[in-house]
Structures are given as C-alpha cells and as structure tokens.
PDB file of C-alpha atoms in Angstrom:
ATOM      1  CA  MET A   1       0.426  -0.293   0.179  1.00  0.00           C
ATOM      2  CA  SER A   2       1.460   3.487  -0.339  1.00  0.00           C
ATOM      3  CA  PHE A   3       0.653   6.362   1.016  1.00  0.00           C
ATOM      4  CA  GLY A   4       2.396   9.345  -2.031  1.00  0.00           C
ATOM      5  CA  ASP A   5      -1.683   8.240  -3.869  1.00  0.00           C
ATOM      6  CA  GLN A   6      -3.760  11.313  -3.306  1.00  0.00           C
ATOM      7  CA  ASN A   7      -7.139   9.649  -4.612  1.00  0.00           C
ATOM      8  CA  ASN A   8      -5.913   6.089  -2.426  1.00  0.00           C
ATOM      9  CA  PRO A   9      -8.419   6.263   0.490  1.00  0.00           C
ATOM     10  CA  TYR A  10      -6.912   4.509   2.645  1.00  0.00           C
ATOM     11  CA  GLY A  11      -3.573   7.325   2.833  1.00  0.00           C
ATOM     12  CA  ALA A  12      -3.044   9.519   4.859  1.00  0.00           C
ATOM     13  CA  PRO A  13      -5.383  12.597   5.474  1.00  0.00           C
ATOM     14  CA  GLN A  14      -5.487  16.040   3.887  1.00  0.00           C
ATOM     15  CA  GLY A  15      -3.097  18.635   6.188  1.00  0.00           C
ATOM     16  CA  GLN A  16      -1.745  15.354   8.258  1.00  0.00           C
ATOM     17  CA  PRO A  17       1.852  15.157   9.043  1.00  0.00           C
ATOM     18  CA  THR A  18       3.489  12.824   7.347  1.00  0.00           C
ATOM     19  CA  TYR A  19       6.817  11.395   7.431  1.00  0.00           C
ATOM     20  CA  GLY A  20       8.818  13.956   5.730  1.00  0.00           C
ATOM     21  CA  GLN A  21       6.526  16.407   5.778  1.00  0.00           C
ATOM     22  CA  PRO A  22       8.179  19.326   7.123  1.00  0.00           C
ATOM     23  CA  GLN A  23       7.315  20.660  11.124  1.00  0.00           C
ATOM     24  CA  GLY A  24       5.611  23.658  12.288  1.00  0.00           C
ATOM     25  CA  GLN A  25       2.851  23.035   9.548  1.00  0.00           C
ATOM     26  CA  PRO A  26      -0.671  22.255  10.896  1.00  0.00           C
ATOM     27  CA  GLY A  27      -1.326  18.452  11.388  1.00  0.00           C
ATOM     28  CA  TYR A  28      -6.015  18.065  11.037  1.00  0.00           C
ATOM     29  CA  GLY A  29      -8.186  20.007  12.010  1.00  0.00           C
ATOM     30  CA  GLN A  30      -5.882  22.980  13.144  1.00  0.00           C
ATOM     31  CA  PRO A  31      -6.911  26.451  11.813  1.00  0.00           C
ATOM     32  CA  GLN A  32      -4.592  27.526   9.767  1.00  0.00           C
ATOM     33  CA  GLY A  33      -1.951  30.189  10.933  1.00  0.00           C
ATOM     34  CA  GLN A  34      -3.715  29.620  14.502  1.00  0.00           C
ATOM     35  CA  PRO A  35      -1.052  28.071  16.789  1.00  0.00           C
ATOM     36  CA  GLY A  36      -2.846  25.238  19.934  1.00  0.00           C
ATOM     37  CA  TYR A  37      -6.186  25.296  20.355  1.00  0.00           C
ATOM     38  CA  ALA A  38      -8.758  28.060  19.018  1.00  0.00           C
ATOM     39  CA  TYR A  39     -10.202  29.565  22.707  1.00  0.00           C
ATOM     40  CA  PRO A  40      -9.638  33.146  24.041  1.00  0.00           C
ATOM     41  CA  GLN A  41      -7.351  32.472  27.063  1.00  0.00           C
ATOM     42  CA  ALA A  42      -8.506  33.691  30.610  1.00  0.00           C
ATOM     43  CA  PRO A  43      -7.271  36.528  32.353  1.00  0.00           C
ATOM     44  CA  PRO A  44      -4.077  34.756  35.168  1.00  0.00           C
ATOM     45  CA  LEU A  45      -6.169  34.253  38.578  1.00  0.00           C
ATOM     46  CA  GLY A  46      -4.567  35.277  42.129  1.00  0.00           C
ATOM     47  CA  ASP A  47      -3.387  32.874  44.175  1.00  0.00           C
ATOM     48  CA  TYR A  48      -5.099  30.097  44.921  1.00  0.00           C
ATOM     49  CA  GLY A  49      -8.165  30.844  41.837  1.00  0.00           C
ATOM     50  CA  GLN A  50      -9.064  33.908  43.417  1.00  0.00           C
ATOM     51  CA  GLN A  51      -9.443  37.558  41.943  1.00  0.00           C
ATOM     52  CA  PRO A  52      -6.318  40.065  41.221  1.00  0.00           C
ATOM     53  CA  VAL A  53      -5.109  41.694  44.186  1.00  0.00           C
ATOM     54  CA  LEU A  54      -6.884  45.642  44.359  1.00  0.00           C
ATOM     55  CA  THR A  55      -3.491  48.412  43.918  1.00  0.00           C
ATOM     56  CA  THR A  56      -5.367  50.762  42.969  1.00  0.00           C
ATOM     57  CA  MET A  57      -7.957  52.409  45.765  1.00  0.00           C
ATOM     58  CA  PRO A  58     -12.178  52.094  43.240  1.00  0.00           C
ATOM     59  CA  GLY A  59     -12.771  55.740  42.291  1.00  0.00           C
ATOM     60  CA  THR A  60     -16.197  56.479  45.883  1.00  0.00           C
ATOM     61  CA  VAL A  61     -13.589  54.971  48.162  1.00  0.00           C
ATOM     62  CA  THR A  62     -11.457  57.801  46.849  1.00  0.00           C
ATOM     63  CA  THR A  63     -14.123  59.901  47.402  1.00  0.00           C
ATOM     64  CA  ALA A  64     -15.221  58.416  51.060  1.00  0.00           C
ATOM     65  CA  ARG A  65     -11.122  59.668  52.076  1.00  0.00           C
ATOM     66  CA  VAL A  66     -11.940  62.970  50.193  1.00  0.00           C
ATOM     67  CA  LEU A  67     -15.403  63.627  52.322  1.00  0.00           C
ATOM     68  CA  MET A  68     -13.600  62.163  55.767  1.00  0.00           C
ATOM     69  CA  TRP A  69     -11.050  64.400  56.054  1.00  0.00           C
ATOM     70  CA  VAL A  70     -13.621  66.988  55.138  1.00  0.00           C
ATOM     71  CA  ILE A  71     -15.337  65.972  58.369  1.00  0.00           C
ATOM     72  CA  VAL A  72     -12.010  65.850  60.299  1.00  0.00           C
ATOM     73  CA  GLY A  73     -11.329  69.644  58.620  1.00  0.00           C
ATOM     74  CA  LEU A  74     -15.095  70.322  60.261  1.00  0.00           C
ATOM     75  CA  GLN A  75     -14.279  68.874  63.541  1.00  0.00           C
ATOM     76  CA  VAL A  76     -10.883  71.207  64.113  1.00  0.00           C
ATOM     77  CA  ILE A  77     -13.170  73.718  63.632  1.00  0.00           C
ATOM     78  CA  GLY A  78     -15.459  73.455  66.321  1.00  0.00           C
ATOM     79  CA  VAL A  79     -13.058  72.593  68.568  1.00  0.00           C
ATOM     80  CA  VAL A  80     -12.070  76.009  67.509  1.00  0.00           C
ATOM     81  CA  ILE A  81     -15.521  77.310  68.235  1.00  0.00           C
ATOM     82  CA  TYR A  82     -15.905  75.354  72.032  1.00  0.00           C
ATOM     83  CA  GLY A  83     -12.653  76.075  73.142  1.00  0.00           C
ATOM     84  CA  LEU A  84     -13.166  79.405  72.327  1.00  0.00           C
ATOM     85  CA  LEU A  85     -16.514  79.050  73.911  1.00  0.00           C
ATOM     86  CA  VAL A  86     -15.154  78.190  77.107  1.00  0.00           C
ATOM     87  CA  ARG A  87     -12.651  81.295  77.064  1.00  0.00           C
ATOM     88  CA  THR A  88     -15.308  83.527  76.046  1.00  0.00           C
ATOM     89  CA  ILE A  89     -17.843  81.775  79.883  1.00  0.00           C
ATOM     90  CA  SER A  90     -14.873  82.093  81.745  1.00  0.00           C
ATOM     91  CA  VAL A  91     -13.645  85.285  80.799  1.00  0.00           C
ATOM     92  CA  ALA A  92     -17.588  86.343  81.438  1.00  0.00           C
ATOM     93  CA  LYS A  93     -17.989  85.113  84.520  1.00  0.00           C
ATOM     94  CA  ASN A  94     -15.036  86.900  86.409  1.00  0.00           C
ATOM     95  CA  SER A  95     -15.809  89.269  84.784  1.00  0.00           C
ATOM     96  CA  THR A  96     -16.620  92.707  87.689  1.00  0.00           C
ATOM     97  CA  GLU A  97     -19.390  94.311  86.269  1.00  0.00           C
ATOM     98  CA  LEU A  98     -20.986  90.784  86.026  1.00  0.00           C
ATOM     99  CA  LYS A  99     -19.642  89.011  89.201  1.00  0.00           C
ATOM    100  CA  ASP A 100     -22.918  90.316  91.294  1.00  0.00           C
ATOM    101  CA  SER A 101     -25.428  89.302  88.657  1.00  0.00           C
ATOM    102  CA  SER A 102     -27.335  86.079  90.013  1.00  0.00           C
ATOM    103  CA  ALA A 103     -28.750  84.864  86.891  1.00  0.00           C
ATOM    104  CA  PHE A 104     -25.431  85.176  84.416  1.00  0.00           C
ATOM    105  CA  GLN A 105     -23.801  83.620  87.435  1.00  0.00           C
ATOM    106  CA  GLN A 106     -25.499  80.539  86.980  1.00  0.00           C
ATOM    107  CA  PHE A 107     -26.073  80.361  83.287  1.00  0.00           C
ATOM    108  CA  ALA A 108     -22.018  80.544  83.593  1.00  0.00           C
ATOM    109  CA  ASP A 109     -22.092  77.873  85.804  1.00  0.00           C
ATOM    110  CA  GLN A 110     -24.233  75.453  83.842  1.00  0.00           C
ATOM    111  CA  SER A 111     -23.649  76.916  80.424  1.00  0.00           C
ATOM    112  CA  SER A 112     -20.149  75.745  80.614  1.00  0.00           C
ATOM    113  CA  GLY A 113     -20.153  72.024  82.169  1.00  0.00           C
ATOM    114  CA  THR A 114     -22.844  71.831  78.709  1.00  0.00           C
ATOM    115  CA  VAL A 115     -19.535  73.481  76.772  1.00  0.00           C
ATOM    116  CA  TRP A 116     -16.397  71.418  78.246  1.00  0.00           C
ATOM    117  CA  ALA A 117     -18.287  68.034  78.519  1.00  0.00           C
ATOM    118  CA  CYS A 118     -19.352  68.620  74.541  1.00  0.00           C
ATOM    119  CA  LEU A 119     -15.535  70.613  74.441  1.00  0.00           C
ATOM    120  CA  ILE A 120     -14.261  66.671  75.213  1.00  0.00           C
ATOM    121  CA  PHE A 121     -16.731  65.765  73.160  1.00  0.00           C
ATOM    122  CA  ALA A 122     -15.786  66.595  70.369  1.00  0.00           C
ATOM    123  CA  VAL A 123     -12.035  66.783  70.624  1.00  0.00           C
ATOM    124  CA  GLY A 124     -12.464  63.247  71.507  1.00  0.00           C
ATOM    125  CA  TRP A 125     -14.678  62.988  67.451  1.00  0.00           C
ATOM    126  CA  LEU A 126     -12.245  64.097  65.877  1.00  0.00           C
ATOM    127  CA  VAL A 127      -9.178  62.121  66.788  1.00  0.00           C
ATOM    128  CA  PHE A 128     -11.178  59.128  65.576  1.00  0.00           C
ATOM    129  CA  ALA A 129     -12.290  60.066  62.774  1.00  0.00           C
ATOM    130  CA  ILE A 130      -8.234  61.890  61.917  1.00  0.00           C
ATOM    131  CA  VAL A 131      -7.316  57.342  63.138  1.00  0.00           C
ATOM    132  CA  LEU A 132     -10.684  56.200  60.385  1.00  0.00           C
ATOM    133  CA  ALA A 133      -9.287  58.924  57.983  1.00  0.00           C
ATOM    134  CA  VAL A 134      -5.899  57.241  58.256  1.00  0.00           C
ATOM    135  CA  ASN A 135      -6.432  53.813  57.751  1.00  0.00           C
ATOM    136  CA  PHE A 136      -8.858  54.205  54.414  1.00  0.00           C
ATOM    137  CA  LYS A 137      -5.791  52.100  52.864  1.00  0.00           C
ATOM    138  CA  SER A 138      -4.333  49.621  54.984  1.00  0.00           C
ATOM    139  CA  GLY A 139      -7.581  49.113  56.725  1.00  0.00           C
ATOM    140  CA  GLY A 140      -9.293  45.575  56.162  1.00  0.00           C
ATOM    141  CA  ASN A 141     -12.786  44.822  56.713  1.00  0.00           C
ATOM    142  CA  GLY A 142     -13.247  46.491  60.641  1.00  0.00           C
ATOM    143  CA  VAL A 143     -11.758  49.514  59.173  1.00  0.00           C
ATOM    144  CA  ARG A 144     -15.044  49.340  56.789  1.00  0.00           C
ATOM    145  CA  ILE A 145     -17.884  48.597  59.783  1.00  0.00           C
ATOM    146  CA  THR A 146     -16.750  51.130  61.595  1.00  0.00           C
ATOM    147  CA  MET A 147     -16.522  54.618  59.143  1.00  0.00           C
ATOM    148  CA  MET A 148     -19.680  52.429  58.555  1.00  0.00           C
ATOM    149  CA  VAL A 149     -21.138  53.156  61.756  1.00  0.00           C
ATOM    150  CA  PHE A 150     -19.158  56.493  62.360  1.00  0.00           C
ATOM    151  CA  ALA A 151     -20.617  57.854  59.220  1.00  0.00           C
ATOM    152  CA  ILE A 152     -24.341  56.779  60.584  1.00  0.00           C
ATOM    153  CA  ILE A 153     -23.814  57.742  63.919  1.00  0.00           C
ATOM    154  CA  THR A 154     -22.316  61.452  63.073  1.00  0.00           C
ATOM    155  CA  ALA A 155     -25.470  61.575  60.436  1.00  0.00           C
ATOM    156  CA  VAL A 156     -27.354  60.950  63.889  1.00  0.00           C
ATOM    157  CA  LEU A 157     -25.519  63.581  65.548  1.00  0.00           C
ATOM    158  CA  GLY A 158     -26.281  66.248  62.907  1.00  0.00           C
ATOM    159  CA  ILE A 159     -29.443  66.126  62.926  1.00  0.00           C
ATOM    160  CA  TYR A 160     -30.954  65.767  66.083  1.00  0.00           C
ATOM    161  CA  PRO A 161     -28.748  68.940  68.207  1.00  0.00           C
ATOM    162  CA  PHE A 162     -26.553  70.114  66.115  1.00  0.00           C
ATOM    163  CA  ILE A 163     -28.976  70.615  62.640  1.00  0.00           C
ATOM    164  CA  VAL A 164     -28.208  73.918  61.958  1.00  0.00           C
ATOM    165  CA  VAL A 165     -24.374  73.685  61.884  1.00  0.00           C
ATOM    166  CA  GLY A 166     -24.364  69.866  61.672  1.00  0.00           C
ATOM    167  CA  LEU A 167     -26.806  69.277  57.702  1.00  0.00           C
ATOM    168  CA  LEU A 168     -22.912  69.565  56.543  1.00  0.00           C
ATOM    169  CA  HIS A 169     -21.732  66.442  58.324  1.00  0.00           C
ATOM    170  CA  THR A 170     -25.390  64.942  57.528  1.00  0.00           C
ATOM    171  CA  VAL A 171     -24.797  64.626  53.859  1.00  0.00           C
ATOM    172  CA  LEU A 172     -21.107  64.514  54.052  1.00  0.00           C
ATOM    173  CA  ALA A 173     -21.773  61.008  56.503  1.00  0.00           C
ATOM    174  CA  VAL A 174     -24.794  59.081  54.471  1.00  0.00           C
ATOM    175  CA  LEU A 175     -22.489  59.795  51.250  1.00  0.00           C
ATOM    176  CA  ILE A 176     -19.351  58.477  53.817  1.00  0.00           C
ATOM    177  CA  ALA A 177     -21.472  55.631  54.827  1.00  0.00           C
ATOM    178  CA  VAL A 178     -23.667  54.813  50.877  1.00  0.00           C
ATOM    179  CA  PHE A 179     -19.472  54.616  49.636  1.00  0.00           C
ATOM    180  CA  VAL A 180     -17.571  52.494  52.047  1.00  0.00           C
ATOM    181  CA  GLY A 181     -20.735  50.443  52.330  1.00  0.00           C
ATOM    182  CA  ASN A 182     -20.284  49.548  48.466  1.00  0.00           C
ATOM    183  CA  ALA A 183     -19.499  46.549  46.352  1.00  0.00           C
ATOM    184  CA  ASN A 184     -16.750  49.100  45.724  1.00  0.00           C
ATOM    185  CA  GLY A 185     -15.979  50.007  49.244  1.00  0.00           C
ATOM    186  CA  SER A 186     -16.320  46.011  50.679  1.00  0.00           C
ATOM    187  CA  ALA A 187     -13.200  44.782  47.319  1.00  0.00           C
ATOM    188  CA  TRP A 188     -11.256  47.543  48.759  1.00  0.00           C
ATOM    189  CA  PHE A 189     -11.726  46.308  52.164  1.00  0.00           C
ATOM    190  CA  ASN A 190     -11.528  42.719  51.601  1.00  0.00           C
ATOM    191  CA  ARG A 191      -8.739  42.242  49.074  1.00  0.00           C
ATOM    192  CA  PRO A 192      -5.847  39.990  49.886  1.00  0.00           C
ATOM    193  CA  ARG A 193      -3.497  41.894  51.336  1.00  0.00           C
ATOM    194  CA  GLN A 194       0.081  42.190  50.139  1.00  0.00           C
ATOM    195  CA  GLU A 195       3.940  43.702  50.794  1.00  0.00           C
ATOM    196  CA  GLY A 196       2.455  47.568  50.118  1.00  0.00           C
ATOM    197  CA  TYR A 197      -0.817  47.743  49.677  1.00  0.00           C
TER     198      TYR A 197
END
C-alpha cells in the first residue's frame, strides 16, 4: 500500500503531517495560522483562583476618603469654636460687671459644664475621625464597618442636636456610609493584602 497517491482512501488525511513532512505545518483539523486551540485565554488569577489584588483605590472609596478628611476639618473648626466658648464664658464669669448678676452666674455655671462636655466630645470625635481617615489605605473589613458606624452616628448627631451647623456633617456622613458600604468599598477593604498595599 502506498501513501503517495492522493486518491488512495487508505492514505494519510490531507493536512496531517506524514513522514518526511516539515515541522511547523498545521495538523489535521487545526485552523491555519493559529497555534494551539482556538479558545480565548482567560486573564490570570491570583493565588488559589482568587481575583487579582486591587492596587488602586476605587473612585467611590477615594471620594469617601476625601469626605472623611473634610469632616476632620469641620471637627477642627468645631473644637476651636468650643474652645473659644469655654474661654469666653470663663472670662465673662470672672468679669467685675457680671460678678453681681446671680442670673448670669447661674447660667455661666450650667453652660460652662455643658460646653466643656461638648469640647471633650468634639476632641474625642476628631481623634476618632483622624484615625479612620488615616486607615483608608491599609484598613481591613473591621475598619470599613467602624467607618460605617461612625458615619451613621455622625449623621444622627448632625440631625438632632446640631441641626443648623450639623446639616453638612449629615450629608457628608451619609455619603461616606454609602460609598464605604457599596460593592467597591467591600472589594477594597476585603482585598487580599500584599506587601506595600
């Protein structure tokens, strides 16, 4: 039997390399010009089939970070205002003109304690906001949940006792809670960590 005859039904199929055929030519059933199979290649996955590690912060999370620093700035202004109120009440209380006014002295005693409490709370809330704002890049899911709780409490405090000056706090806090709580925030704070990220 000879394989040299093209019309031989028992011969080698057309396109299949035979003995003496040069290497590099496509085999039987293989498309011309495409090496290997015709399936598209999938993007590489991380370790153990996980999604690739996020190295850049998503836009909504970046926005939440900026809004958090705006809240820190507003907190600094609030601490300064409360500090000035404490100082003003102290000076007015020791004033010779108002020393004889029992109504003012009673008001000063009651209001100075309230203003001092508000000042201490504002300083504590400022430190808490700074710690959260600094941890946006390296924080995990615990930081994300703490940020959402912080934002919700800030929004509530902006509505109830400080409605006039707290409205901006409320809007910013709601936006932070939404941006940190959405899918992008979850992906960023739950990402697997590599060194430097």
